[in-house]
PDB file of C-alpha atoms in Angstrom:
ATOM      1  CA  UNK A   3     -29.159  -3.558  20.906  1.00 69.00           C
ATOM      2  CA  UNK A   4     -32.654  -3.931  22.596  1.00 72.00           C
ATOM      3  CA  UNK A   5     -34.132  -5.012  18.904  1.00 78.00           C
ATOM      4  CA  UNK A   6     -30.828  -7.158  17.820  1.00 81.00           C
ATOM      5  CA  UNK A   7     -31.110  -9.223  21.355  1.00 79.00           C
ATOM      6  CA  UNK A   8     -34.695  -9.664  21.173  1.00 81.00           C
ATOM      7  CA  UNK A   9     -34.801 -10.728  18.008  1.00 78.00           C
ATOM      8  CA  UNK A  10     -31.808 -13.390  18.838  1.00 78.00           C
ATOM      9  CA  UNK A  11     -33.574 -14.674  21.973  1.00 78.00           C
ATOM     10  CA  UNK A  12     -36.927 -15.001  19.685  1.00 76.00           C
ATOM     11  CA  UNK A  13     -35.090 -16.860  16.922  1.00 75.00           C
ATOM     12  CA  UNK A  14     -33.676 -19.436  19.386  1.00 71.00           C
ATOM     13  CA  UNK A  15     -36.837 -20.163  21.295  1.00 70.00           C
ATOM     14  CA  UNK A  16     -38.628 -20.928  17.564  1.00 67.00           C
ATOM     15  CA  UNK A  17     -35.571 -23.206  16.297  1.00 63.00           C
ATOM     16  CA  UNK A  18     -35.449 -25.042  19.478  1.00 65.00           C
ATOM     17  CA  UNK A  19     -39.193 -25.691  19.699  1.00 61.00           C
ATOM     18  CA  UNK A  20     -38.913 -27.623  16.252  1.00 62.00           C
ATOM     19  CA  UNK A  21     -37.689 -30.461  17.748  1.00 63.00           C
ATOM     20  CA  UNK A  22     -40.707 -31.205  19.519  1.00 64.00           C
ATOM     21  CA  UNK A  23     -42.340 -31.357  16.316  1.00 65.00           C
ATOM     22  CA  UNK A  24     -39.766 -33.647  15.080  1.00 65.00           C
ATOM     23  CA  UNK A  25     -41.082 -36.509  17.905  1.00 65.00           C
ATOM     24  CA  UNK A  26     -44.647 -35.725  17.563  1.00 66.00           C
ATOM     25  CA  UNK A  27     -47.412 -37.613  15.513  1.00 63.00           C
ATOM     26  CA  UNK A  28     -47.480 -34.506  12.784  1.00 65.00           C
ATOM     27  CA  UNK A  29     -44.545 -35.894  11.662  1.00 67.00           C
ATOM     28  CA  UNK A  30     -45.140 -38.276   8.967  1.00 66.00           C
ATOM     29  CA  UNK A  31     -42.174 -40.360   9.078  1.00 66.00           C
ATOM     30  CA  UNK A  32     -43.007 -41.246  13.348  1.00 67.00           C
ATOM     31  CA  UNK A  33     -46.639 -42.754  11.703  1.00 70.00           C
ATOM     32  CA  UNK A  34     -45.084 -46.009  12.912  1.00 71.00           C
ATOM     33  CA  UNK A  35     -42.995 -45.748  15.511  1.00 67.00           C
ATOM     34  CA  UNK A  36     -39.581 -47.969  16.528  1.00 72.00           C
ATOM     35  CA  UNK A  37     -40.309 -51.948  16.829  1.00 76.00           C
ATOM     36  CA  UNK A  38     -40.296 -53.674  20.406  1.00 76.00           C
ATOM     37  CA  UNK A  39     -39.297 -57.216  20.871  1.00 81.00           C
ATOM     38  CA  UNK A  40     -41.489 -59.398  23.184  1.00 80.00           C
ATOM     39  CA  UNK A  41     -40.591 -63.088  23.768  1.00 83.00           C
ATOM     40  CA  UNK A  42     -42.195 -66.586  22.382  1.00 75.00           C
ATOM     41  CA  UNK A  43     -43.162 -69.571  23.854  1.00 72.00           C
ATOM     42  CA  UNK A  44     -41.882 -72.418  22.772  1.00 65.00           C
ATOM     43  CA  UNK A  45     -44.022 -75.173  20.686  1.00 61.00           C
ATOM     44  CA  UNK A  46     -43.779 -78.443  21.095  1.00 61.00           C
ATOM     45  CA  UNK A  47     -41.111 -79.757  18.266  1.00 65.00           C
ATOM     46  CA  UNK A  48     -42.755 -82.284  15.409  1.00 64.00           C
ATOM     47  CA  UNK A  49     -40.427 -84.560  14.219  1.00 65.00           C
ATOM     48  CA  UNK A  50     -39.787 -84.040  10.426  1.00 63.00           C
ATOM     49  CA  UNK A  51     -38.042 -87.291   9.454  1.00 67.00           C
ATOM     50  CA  UNK A  52     -41.314 -89.353  10.368  1.00 65.00           C
ATOM     51  CA  UNK A  53     -43.286 -89.161   6.843  1.00 64.00           C
ATOM     52  CA  UNK A  54     -46.981 -88.079   6.173  1.00 62.00           C
ATOM     53  CA  UNK A  55     -49.469 -90.288   5.604  1.00 62.00           C
ATOM     54  CA  UNK A  56     -50.815 -90.086   1.529  1.00 61.00           C
ATOM     55  CA  UNK A  57     -54.083 -90.403   0.444  1.00 61.00           C
ATOM     56  CA  UNK A  58     -53.478 -92.204  -2.598  1.00 62.00           C
ATOM     57  CA  UNK A  59     -50.231 -95.252  -3.001  1.00 62.00           C
ATOM     58  CA  UNK A  60     -49.559 -92.915  -6.376  1.00 63.00           C
ATOM     59  CA  UNK A  61     -50.074 -89.368  -5.365  1.00 62.00           C
ATOM     60  CA  UNK A  62     -50.419 -86.956  -2.824  1.00 59.00           C
ATOM     61  CA  UNK A  63     -53.827 -85.254  -3.607  1.00 59.00           C
ATOM     62  CA  UNK A  64     -52.700 -82.249  -0.908  1.00 61.00           C
ATOM     63  CA  UNK A  65     -51.805 -79.274  -2.492  1.00 61.00           C
ATOM     64  CA  UNK A  66     -48.017 -78.561  -1.937  1.00 68.00           C
ATOM     65  CA  UNK A  67     -47.869 -75.811   1.080  1.00 76.00           C
ATOM     66  CA  UNK A  68     -45.018 -73.931   1.527  1.00 75.00           C
ATOM     67  CA  UNK A  69     -42.511 -75.856   4.120  1.00 80.00           C
ATOM     68  CA  UNK A  70     -40.598 -73.259   5.596  1.00 86.00           C
ATOM     69  CA  UNK A  71     -39.798 -72.810   9.436  1.00 88.00           C
ATOM     70  CA  UNK A  72     -39.437 -69.943  11.664  1.00 91.00           C
ATOM     71  CA  UNK A  73     -36.069 -67.910  11.640  1.00 92.00           C
ATOM     72  CA  UNK A  74     -34.452 -67.437  14.915  1.00 90.00           C
ATOM     73  CA  UNK A  75     -35.198 -64.027  16.086  1.00 93.00           C
ATOM     74  CA  UNK A  76     -36.138 -60.613  14.439  1.00 95.00           C
ATOM     75  CA  UNK A  77     -33.604 -58.362  14.786  1.00 94.00           C
ATOM     76  CA  UNK A  78     -35.394 -55.168  13.212  1.00 94.00           C
ATOM     77  CA  UNK A  79     -38.713 -53.944  11.726  1.00 94.00           C
ATOM     78  CA  UNK A  80     -39.309 -51.511   9.684  1.00 93.00           C
ATOM     79  CA  UNK A  81     -42.548 -49.693   7.488  1.00 92.00           C
ATOM     80  CA  UNK A  82     -41.245 -47.587   5.285  1.00 91.00           C
ATOM     81  CA  UNK A  83     -43.734 -45.176   3.754  1.00 90.00           C
ATOM     82  CA  UNK A  84     -43.789 -45.109  -0.012  1.00 91.00           C
ATOM     83  CA  UNK A  85     -46.026 -43.267  -2.365  1.00 91.00           C
ATOM     84  CA  UNK A  86     -48.984 -45.027  -2.479  1.00 91.00           C
ATOM     85  CA  UNK A  87     -48.152 -47.556   0.292  1.00 92.00           C
ATOM     86  CA  UNK A  88     -45.673 -48.619   2.266  1.00 93.00           C
ATOM     87  CA  UNK A  89     -42.973 -51.056   2.321  1.00 94.00           C
ATOM     88  CA  UNK A  90     -42.627 -53.915   5.588  1.00 94.00           C
ATOM     89  CA  UNK A  91     -38.959 -54.828   5.980  1.00 95.00           C
ATOM     90  CA  UNK A  92     -38.073 -57.554   8.551  1.00 95.00           C
ATOM     91  CA  UNK A  93     -34.286 -58.339   9.740  1.00 95.00           C
ATOM     92  CA  UNK A  94     -33.493 -61.848  11.175  1.00 94.00           C
ATOM     93  CA  UNK A  95     -30.814 -63.920  12.358  1.00 93.00           C
ATOM     94  CA  UNK A  96     -31.048 -67.732  10.877  1.00 92.00           C
ATOM     95  CA  UNK A  97     -29.667 -70.541  13.476  1.00 89.00           C
ATOM     96  CA  UNK A  98     -27.684 -71.674  10.933  1.00 88.00           C
ATOM     97  CA  UNK A  99     -26.261 -70.441   8.048  1.00 88.00           C
ATOM     98  CA  UNK A 100     -27.658 -70.791   4.535  1.00 86.00           C
ATOM     99  CA  UNK A 101     -31.636 -70.536   4.497  1.00 89.00           C
ATOM    100  CA  UNK A 102     -33.305 -70.013   1.527  1.00 87.00           C
ATOM    101  CA  UNK A 103     -36.823 -68.639  -0.062  1.00 90.00           C
ATOM    102  CA  UNK A 104     -37.513 -66.254   3.045  1.00 92.00           C
ATOM    103  CA  UNK A 105     -41.360 -65.018   3.317  1.00 91.00           C
ATOM    104  CA  UNK A 106     -43.135 -63.199   5.541  1.00 93.00           C
ATOM    105  CA  UNK A 107     -46.711 -65.446   5.992  1.00 92.00           C
ATOM    106  CA  UNK A 108     -49.659 -63.938   7.037  1.00 92.00           C
ATOM    107  CA  UNK A 109     -50.991 -65.278  10.047  1.00 92.00           C
ATOM    108  CA  UNK A 110     -55.094 -65.123   9.292  1.00 91.00           C
ATOM    109  CA  UNK A 111     -56.348 -66.175  12.648  1.00 91.00           C
ATOM    110  CA  UNK A 112     -53.997 -63.580  14.546  1.00 90.00           C
ATOM    111  CA  UNK A 113     -54.791 -60.536  12.042  1.00 89.00           C
ATOM    112  CA  UNK A 114     -57.900 -58.618  12.199  1.00 90.00           C
ATOM    113  CA  UNK A 115     -59.115 -55.317  11.337  1.00 88.00           C
ATOM    114  CA  UNK A 116     -56.601 -53.296  13.149  1.00 91.00           C
ATOM    115  CA  UNK A 117     -53.436 -55.520  13.516  1.00 93.00           C
ATOM    116  CA  UNK A 118     -51.329 -57.421  10.867  1.00 93.00           C
ATOM    117  CA  UNK A 119     -49.862 -60.459  12.016  1.00 94.00           C
ATOM    118  CA  UNK A 120     -46.546 -62.177   9.936  1.00 94.00           C
ATOM    119  CA  UNK A 121     -44.413 -65.353  10.320  1.00 93.00           C
ATOM    120  CA  UNK A 122     -40.707 -64.979   9.583  1.00 93.00           C
ATOM    121  CA  UNK A 123     -40.200 -68.363   7.663  1.00 93.00           C
ATOM    122  CA  UNK A 124     -37.360 -69.690   5.135  1.00 92.00           C
ATOM    123  CA  UNK A 125     -36.113 -72.982   4.371  1.00 90.00           C
ATOM    124  CA  UNK A 126     -33.424 -74.051   5.991  1.00 86.00           C
ATOM    125  CA  UNK A 127     -30.374 -76.522   5.716  1.00 83.00           C
ATOM    126  CA  UNK A 128     -28.552 -78.706   8.629  1.00 84.00           C
ATOM    127  CA  UNK A 129     -25.397 -75.984   7.832  1.00 81.00           C
ATOM    128  CA  UNK A 130     -22.525 -75.112  10.456  1.00 81.00           C
ATOM    129  CA  UNK A 131     -23.276 -71.910  12.315  1.00 84.00           C
ATOM    130  CA  UNK A 132     -21.197 -69.537  11.799  1.00 84.00           C
ATOM    131  CA  UNK A 133     -21.187 -65.776  12.714  1.00 88.00           C
ATOM    132  CA  UNK A 134     -23.976 -63.678  13.081  1.00 87.00           C
ATOM    133  CA  UNK A 135     -23.568 -61.460  10.210  1.00 90.00           C
ATOM    134  CA  UNK A 136     -23.585 -64.697   7.868  1.00 88.00           C
ATOM    135  CA  UNK A 137     -26.854 -65.501   9.745  1.00 90.00           C
ATOM    136  CA  UNK A 138     -28.367 -62.199   9.032  1.00 93.00           C
ATOM    137  CA  UNK A 139     -31.139 -61.883   6.436  1.00 93.00           C
ATOM    138  CA  UNK A 140     -34.215 -59.673   5.083  1.00 94.00           C
ATOM    139  CA  UNK A 141     -37.325 -59.937   3.043  1.00 95.00           C
ATOM    140  CA  UNK A 142     -39.397 -57.016   2.597  1.00 94.00           C
ATOM    141  CA  UNK A 143     -43.447 -57.263   0.847  1.00 94.00           C
ATOM    142  CA  UNK A 144     -45.208 -54.055  -0.380  1.00 94.00           C
ATOM    143  CA  UNK A 145     -48.798 -53.280   0.954  1.00 92.00           C
ATOM    144  CA  UNK A 146     -51.121 -50.773  -0.575  1.00 93.00           C
ATOM    145  CA  UNK A 147     -52.403 -47.813   1.178  1.00 92.00           C
ATOM    146  CA  UNK A 148     -55.928 -49.391   0.975  1.00 92.00           C
ATOM    147  CA  UNK A 149     -54.166 -52.607   2.865  1.00 90.00           C
ATOM    148  CA  UNK A 150     -52.960 -50.567   5.382  1.00 90.00           C
ATOM    149  CA  UNK A 151     -56.187 -48.715   6.160  1.00 90.00           C
ATOM    150  CA  UNK A 152     -57.571 -48.487   9.642  1.00 90.00           C
ATOM    151  CA  UNK A 153     -53.974 -51.072  10.969  1.00 91.00           C
ATOM    152  CA  UNK A 154     -52.954 -50.059  14.390  1.00 92.00           C
ATOM    153  CA  UNK A 155     -50.169 -52.747  14.708  1.00 93.00           C
ATOM    154  CA  UNK A 156     -47.852 -54.933  12.126  1.00 94.00           C
ATOM    155  CA  UNK A 157     -45.864 -57.930  13.972  1.00 94.00           C
ATOM    156  CA  UNK A 158     -43.872 -60.257  12.757  1.00 94.00           C
ATOM    157  CA  UNK A 159     -43.006 -63.561  14.757  1.00 94.00           C
ATOM    158  CA  UNK A 160     -40.173 -65.714  14.604  1.00 94.00           C
ATOM    159  CA  UNK A 161     -38.925 -68.865  16.531  1.00 92.00           C
ATOM    160  CA  UNK A 162     -37.606 -66.676  19.682  1.00 92.00           C
ATOM    161  CA  UNK A 163     -39.509 -63.311  19.531  1.00 93.00           C
ATOM    162  CA  UNK A 164     -42.055 -61.258  17.835  1.00 94.00           C
ATOM    163  CA  UNK A 165     -41.293 -57.582  16.615  1.00 93.00           C
ATOM    164  CA  UNK A 166     -44.105 -55.101  16.801  1.00 94.00           C
ATOM    165  CA  UNK A 167     -44.551 -51.584  14.928  1.00 92.00           C
ATOM    166  CA  UNK A 168     -47.660 -49.566  16.308  1.00 89.00           C
ATOM    167  CA  UNK A 169     -49.133 -46.081  14.954  1.00 79.00           C
TER     168      UNK A 169
END
């Protein structure tokens, strides 16, 4: 009786200690923690109805840049580990329905050796607002292990917030 009781108590102690490993840094699923949200300061609006000046009468000599605007809010940021790297997946809610060509654009001036910063941008049209579910969109990019080497923080910026995930 003493032997079975001591085995039962010992096994209960061992099994309850497994829950501590779930939240530790030893678990590879916790290498990038949950994302957090931060507010963003409002920028000065640029009037898109005023055209830019062209260099030439017949053509614009500048290369066409991506004309996407920031999406309204980033609601979720996940870094999913995969063999050979990770997938950075951001979900956001736009202010209007119908954005297209969604992209995560890397911000070179805000990124450094241990931080990656991205903007969640989309080409948007003036459409009805609709429900939040109909305005929710997801975009993802693939990063190799070499690109993620030394990275401690990944940030995705929207118009009203910044989502951050840290190792």
